[in-house]
mmCIF file of C-alpha atoms in Angstrom:
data_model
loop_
_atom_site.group_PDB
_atom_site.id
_atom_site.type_symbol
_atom_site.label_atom_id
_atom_site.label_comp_id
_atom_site.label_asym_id
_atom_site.label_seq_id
_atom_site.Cartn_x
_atom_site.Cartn_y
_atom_site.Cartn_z
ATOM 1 C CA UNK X 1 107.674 94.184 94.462
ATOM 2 C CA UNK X 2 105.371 97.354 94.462
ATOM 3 C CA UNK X 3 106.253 100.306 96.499
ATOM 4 C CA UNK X 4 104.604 102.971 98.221
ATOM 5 C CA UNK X 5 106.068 106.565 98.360
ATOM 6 C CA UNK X 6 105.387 110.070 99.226
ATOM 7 C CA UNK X 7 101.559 109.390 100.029
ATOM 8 C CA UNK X 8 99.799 110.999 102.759
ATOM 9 C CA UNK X 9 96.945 108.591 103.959
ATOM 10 C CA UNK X 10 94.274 109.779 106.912
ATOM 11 C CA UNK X 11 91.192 108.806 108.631
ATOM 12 C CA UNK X 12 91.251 104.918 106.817
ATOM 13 C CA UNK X 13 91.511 101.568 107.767
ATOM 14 C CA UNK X 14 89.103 99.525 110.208
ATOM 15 C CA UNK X 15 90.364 97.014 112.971
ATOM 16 C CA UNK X 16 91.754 94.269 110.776
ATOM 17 C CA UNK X 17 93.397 96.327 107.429
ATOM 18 C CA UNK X 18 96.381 99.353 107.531
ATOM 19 C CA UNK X 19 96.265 102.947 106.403
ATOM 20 C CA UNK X 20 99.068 101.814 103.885
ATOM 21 C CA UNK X 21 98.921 97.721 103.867
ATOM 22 C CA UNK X 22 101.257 94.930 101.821
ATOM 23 C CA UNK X 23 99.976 91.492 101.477
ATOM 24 C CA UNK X 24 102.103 88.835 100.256
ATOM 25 C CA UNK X 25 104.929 90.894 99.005
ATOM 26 C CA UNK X 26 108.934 90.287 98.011
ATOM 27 C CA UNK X 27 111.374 93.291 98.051
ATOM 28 C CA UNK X 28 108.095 95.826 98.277
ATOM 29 C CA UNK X 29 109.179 99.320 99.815
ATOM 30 C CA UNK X 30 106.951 101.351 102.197
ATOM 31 C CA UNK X 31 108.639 104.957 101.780
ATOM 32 C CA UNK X 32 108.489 108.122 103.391
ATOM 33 C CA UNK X 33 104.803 108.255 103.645
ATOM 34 C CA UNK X 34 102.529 109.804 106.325
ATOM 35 C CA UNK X 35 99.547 107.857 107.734
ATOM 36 C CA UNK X 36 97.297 109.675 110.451
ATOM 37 C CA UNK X 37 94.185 107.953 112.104
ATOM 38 C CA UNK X 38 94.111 104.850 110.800
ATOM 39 C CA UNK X 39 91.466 102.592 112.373
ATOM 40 C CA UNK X 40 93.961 99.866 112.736
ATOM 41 C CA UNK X 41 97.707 99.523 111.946
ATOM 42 C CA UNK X 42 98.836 102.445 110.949
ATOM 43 C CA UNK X 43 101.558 100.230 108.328
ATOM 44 C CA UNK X 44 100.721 96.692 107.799
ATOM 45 C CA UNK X 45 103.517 94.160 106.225
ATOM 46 C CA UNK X 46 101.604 90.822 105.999
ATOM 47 C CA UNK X 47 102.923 87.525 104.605
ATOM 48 C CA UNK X 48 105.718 89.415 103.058
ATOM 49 C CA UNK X 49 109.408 89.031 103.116
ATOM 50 C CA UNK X 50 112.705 91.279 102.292
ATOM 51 C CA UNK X 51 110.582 94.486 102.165
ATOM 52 C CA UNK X 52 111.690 97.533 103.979
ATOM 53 C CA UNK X 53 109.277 100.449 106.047
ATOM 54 C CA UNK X 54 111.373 103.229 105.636
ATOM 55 C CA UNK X 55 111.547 106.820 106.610
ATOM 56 C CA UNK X 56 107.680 107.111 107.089
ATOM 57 C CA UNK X 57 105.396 109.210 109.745
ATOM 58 C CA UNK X 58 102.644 107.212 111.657
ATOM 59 C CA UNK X 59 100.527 109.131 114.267
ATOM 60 C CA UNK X 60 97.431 108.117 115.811
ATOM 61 C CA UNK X 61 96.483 104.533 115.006
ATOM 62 C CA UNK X 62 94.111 102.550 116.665
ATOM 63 C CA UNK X 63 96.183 99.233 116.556
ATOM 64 C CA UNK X 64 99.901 98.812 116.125
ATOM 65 C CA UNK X 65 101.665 101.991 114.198
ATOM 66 C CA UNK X 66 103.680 99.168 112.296
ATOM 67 C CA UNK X 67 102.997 95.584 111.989
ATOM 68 C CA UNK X 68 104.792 93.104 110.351
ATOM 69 C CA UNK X 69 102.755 90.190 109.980
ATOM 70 C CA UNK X 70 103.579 86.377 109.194
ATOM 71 C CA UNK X 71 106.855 86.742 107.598
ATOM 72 C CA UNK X 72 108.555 82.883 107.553
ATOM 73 C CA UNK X 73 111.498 83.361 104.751
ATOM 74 C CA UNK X 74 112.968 85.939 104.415
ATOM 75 C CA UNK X 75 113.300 89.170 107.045
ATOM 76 C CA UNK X 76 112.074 92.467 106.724
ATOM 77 C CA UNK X 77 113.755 96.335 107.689
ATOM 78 C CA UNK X 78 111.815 99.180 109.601
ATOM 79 C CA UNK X 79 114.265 101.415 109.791
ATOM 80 C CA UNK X 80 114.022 105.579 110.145
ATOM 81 C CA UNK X 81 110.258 105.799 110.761
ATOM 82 C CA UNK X 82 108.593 107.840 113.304
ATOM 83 C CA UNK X 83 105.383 106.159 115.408
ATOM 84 C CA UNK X 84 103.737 108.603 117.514
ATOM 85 C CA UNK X 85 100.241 107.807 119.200
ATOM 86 C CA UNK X 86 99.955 104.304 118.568
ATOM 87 C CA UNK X 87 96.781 102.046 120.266
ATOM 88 C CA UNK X 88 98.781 99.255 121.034
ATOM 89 C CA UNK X 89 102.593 98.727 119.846
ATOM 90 C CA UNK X 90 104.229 101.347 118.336
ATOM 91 C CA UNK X 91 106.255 98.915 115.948
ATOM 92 C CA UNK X 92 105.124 94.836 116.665
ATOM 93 C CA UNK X 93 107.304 92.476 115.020
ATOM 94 C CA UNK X 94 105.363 89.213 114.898
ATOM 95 C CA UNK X 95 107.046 86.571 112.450
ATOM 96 C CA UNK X 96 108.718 83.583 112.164
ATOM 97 C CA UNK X 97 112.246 85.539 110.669
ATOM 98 C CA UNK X 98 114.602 88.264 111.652
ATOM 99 C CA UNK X 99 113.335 91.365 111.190
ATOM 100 C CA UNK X 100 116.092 94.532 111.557
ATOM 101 C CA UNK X 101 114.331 97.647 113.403
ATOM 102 C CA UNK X 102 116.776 100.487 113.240
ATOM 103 C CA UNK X 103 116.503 103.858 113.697
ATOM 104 C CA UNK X 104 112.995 104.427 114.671
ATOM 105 C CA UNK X 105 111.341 107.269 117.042
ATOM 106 C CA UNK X 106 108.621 105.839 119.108
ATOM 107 C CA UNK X 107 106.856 107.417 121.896
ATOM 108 C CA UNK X 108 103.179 107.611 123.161
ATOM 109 C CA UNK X 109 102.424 104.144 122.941
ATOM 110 C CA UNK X 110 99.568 102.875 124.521
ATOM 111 C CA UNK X 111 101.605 99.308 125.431
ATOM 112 C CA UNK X 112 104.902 98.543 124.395
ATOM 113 C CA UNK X 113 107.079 100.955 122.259
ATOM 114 C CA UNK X 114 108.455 97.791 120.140
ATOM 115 C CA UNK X 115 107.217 94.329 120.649
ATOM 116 C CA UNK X 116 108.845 90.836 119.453
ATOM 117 C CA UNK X 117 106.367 87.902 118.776
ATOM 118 C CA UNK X 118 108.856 86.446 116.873
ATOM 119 C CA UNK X 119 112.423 87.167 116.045
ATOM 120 C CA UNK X 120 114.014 90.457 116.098
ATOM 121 C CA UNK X 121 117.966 90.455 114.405
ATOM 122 C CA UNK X 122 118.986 92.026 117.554
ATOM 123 C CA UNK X 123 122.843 92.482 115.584
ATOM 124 C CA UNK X 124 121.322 94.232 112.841
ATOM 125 C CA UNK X 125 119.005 96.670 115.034
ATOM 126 C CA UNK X 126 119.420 99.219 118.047
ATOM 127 C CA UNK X 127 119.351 102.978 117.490
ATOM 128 C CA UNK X 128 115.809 103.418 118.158
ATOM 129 C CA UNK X 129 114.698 106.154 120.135
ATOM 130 C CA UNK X 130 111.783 107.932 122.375
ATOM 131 C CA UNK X 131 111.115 111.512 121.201
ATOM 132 C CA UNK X 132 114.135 113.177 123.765
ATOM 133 C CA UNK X 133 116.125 110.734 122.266
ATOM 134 C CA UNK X 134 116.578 107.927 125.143
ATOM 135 C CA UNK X 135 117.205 104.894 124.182
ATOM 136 C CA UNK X 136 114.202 102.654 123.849
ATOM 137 C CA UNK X 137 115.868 99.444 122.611
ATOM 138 C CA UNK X 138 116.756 96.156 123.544
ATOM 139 C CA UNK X 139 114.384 96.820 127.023
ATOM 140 C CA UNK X 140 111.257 95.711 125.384
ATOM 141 C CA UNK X 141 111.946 93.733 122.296
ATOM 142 C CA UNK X 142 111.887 90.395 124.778
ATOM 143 C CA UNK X 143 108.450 91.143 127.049
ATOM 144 C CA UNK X 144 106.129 89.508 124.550
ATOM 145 C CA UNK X 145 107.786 85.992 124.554
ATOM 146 C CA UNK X 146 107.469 84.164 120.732
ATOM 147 C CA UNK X 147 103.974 82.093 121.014
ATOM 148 C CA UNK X 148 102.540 79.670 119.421
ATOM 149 C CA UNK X 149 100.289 80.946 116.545
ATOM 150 C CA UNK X 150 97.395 79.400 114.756
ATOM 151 C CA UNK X 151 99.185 79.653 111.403
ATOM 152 C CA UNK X 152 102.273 77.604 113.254
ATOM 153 C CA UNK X 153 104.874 78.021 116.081
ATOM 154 C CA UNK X 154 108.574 79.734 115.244
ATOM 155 C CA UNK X 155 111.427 78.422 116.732
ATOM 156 C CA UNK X 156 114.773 79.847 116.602
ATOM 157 C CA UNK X 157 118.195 78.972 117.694
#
């Protein structure tokens, strides 16, 4: 998979792409990277499965901070990234797997702090954090209830 590390991406991105964006990706890493004022999602992860979003800086986007996107195999990690600012979600997990969010800060989003629109390995994730360090997690991970997309519905047991 490709990987992205150590860039420092600002004032990009329109409505539908990400300041840093993987499309159709396996075992692609998103690390340690700062994205500021992206016109959309800060971090997009679209259509792509065992990838990790680690350790990275996301301020100020428009849309989501980070958005993973259609992921039906294989799960995903967001783990140790901070998401300040966000227009929407600070970290929106919407896919048809289990996708492990550990160890995020989150604060200042304009909705919820993290979303689930699909499934969210609630075992392999917790730790995640406001910027005084309150927890922030499980409270919202259940508010957005998994929907029926055009692409497909998710179940899960």
């Amino acid at each position: 998979g490709n990987v992205a590390y150590y860039n420092r991406v600002s004032d990009c991105g329109d409505g539908f792409g990400g300041g840093i964006q993987f499309s159709y990706q396996a075992y692609g890493y998103v690390v340690e990277n700062t994205v500021v004022r992206s016109g959309g999602t800060g971090i997009l992860l679209k259509d792509s499965e065992e990838c990790g979003v680690l350790g990275n800086l996301v301020r100020n986007s428009e849309r989501d901070g980070i958005w993973i996107l259609r992921s039906d195999e294989e799960g995903n990690a967001v783990q140790g990234n901070t998401v300040t600012g966000s227009g929407a979600e600070g970290i929106q997990n919407s896919t048809c797997t289990y996708t492990i969010i550990f160890g995020n800060t989150i604060y200042g989003s304009t909705f919820l702090d993290i979303a689930n629109e699909g499934g969210i390995d609630t075992e392999g994730s917790g730790g995640n954090v406001d910027k005084k360090g309150n927890p922030i997690d499980p409270a919202d991970w259940y508010d957005i209830d998994p929907v029926e997309r055009p692409w497909g519905s998710c179940e899960f047991d």
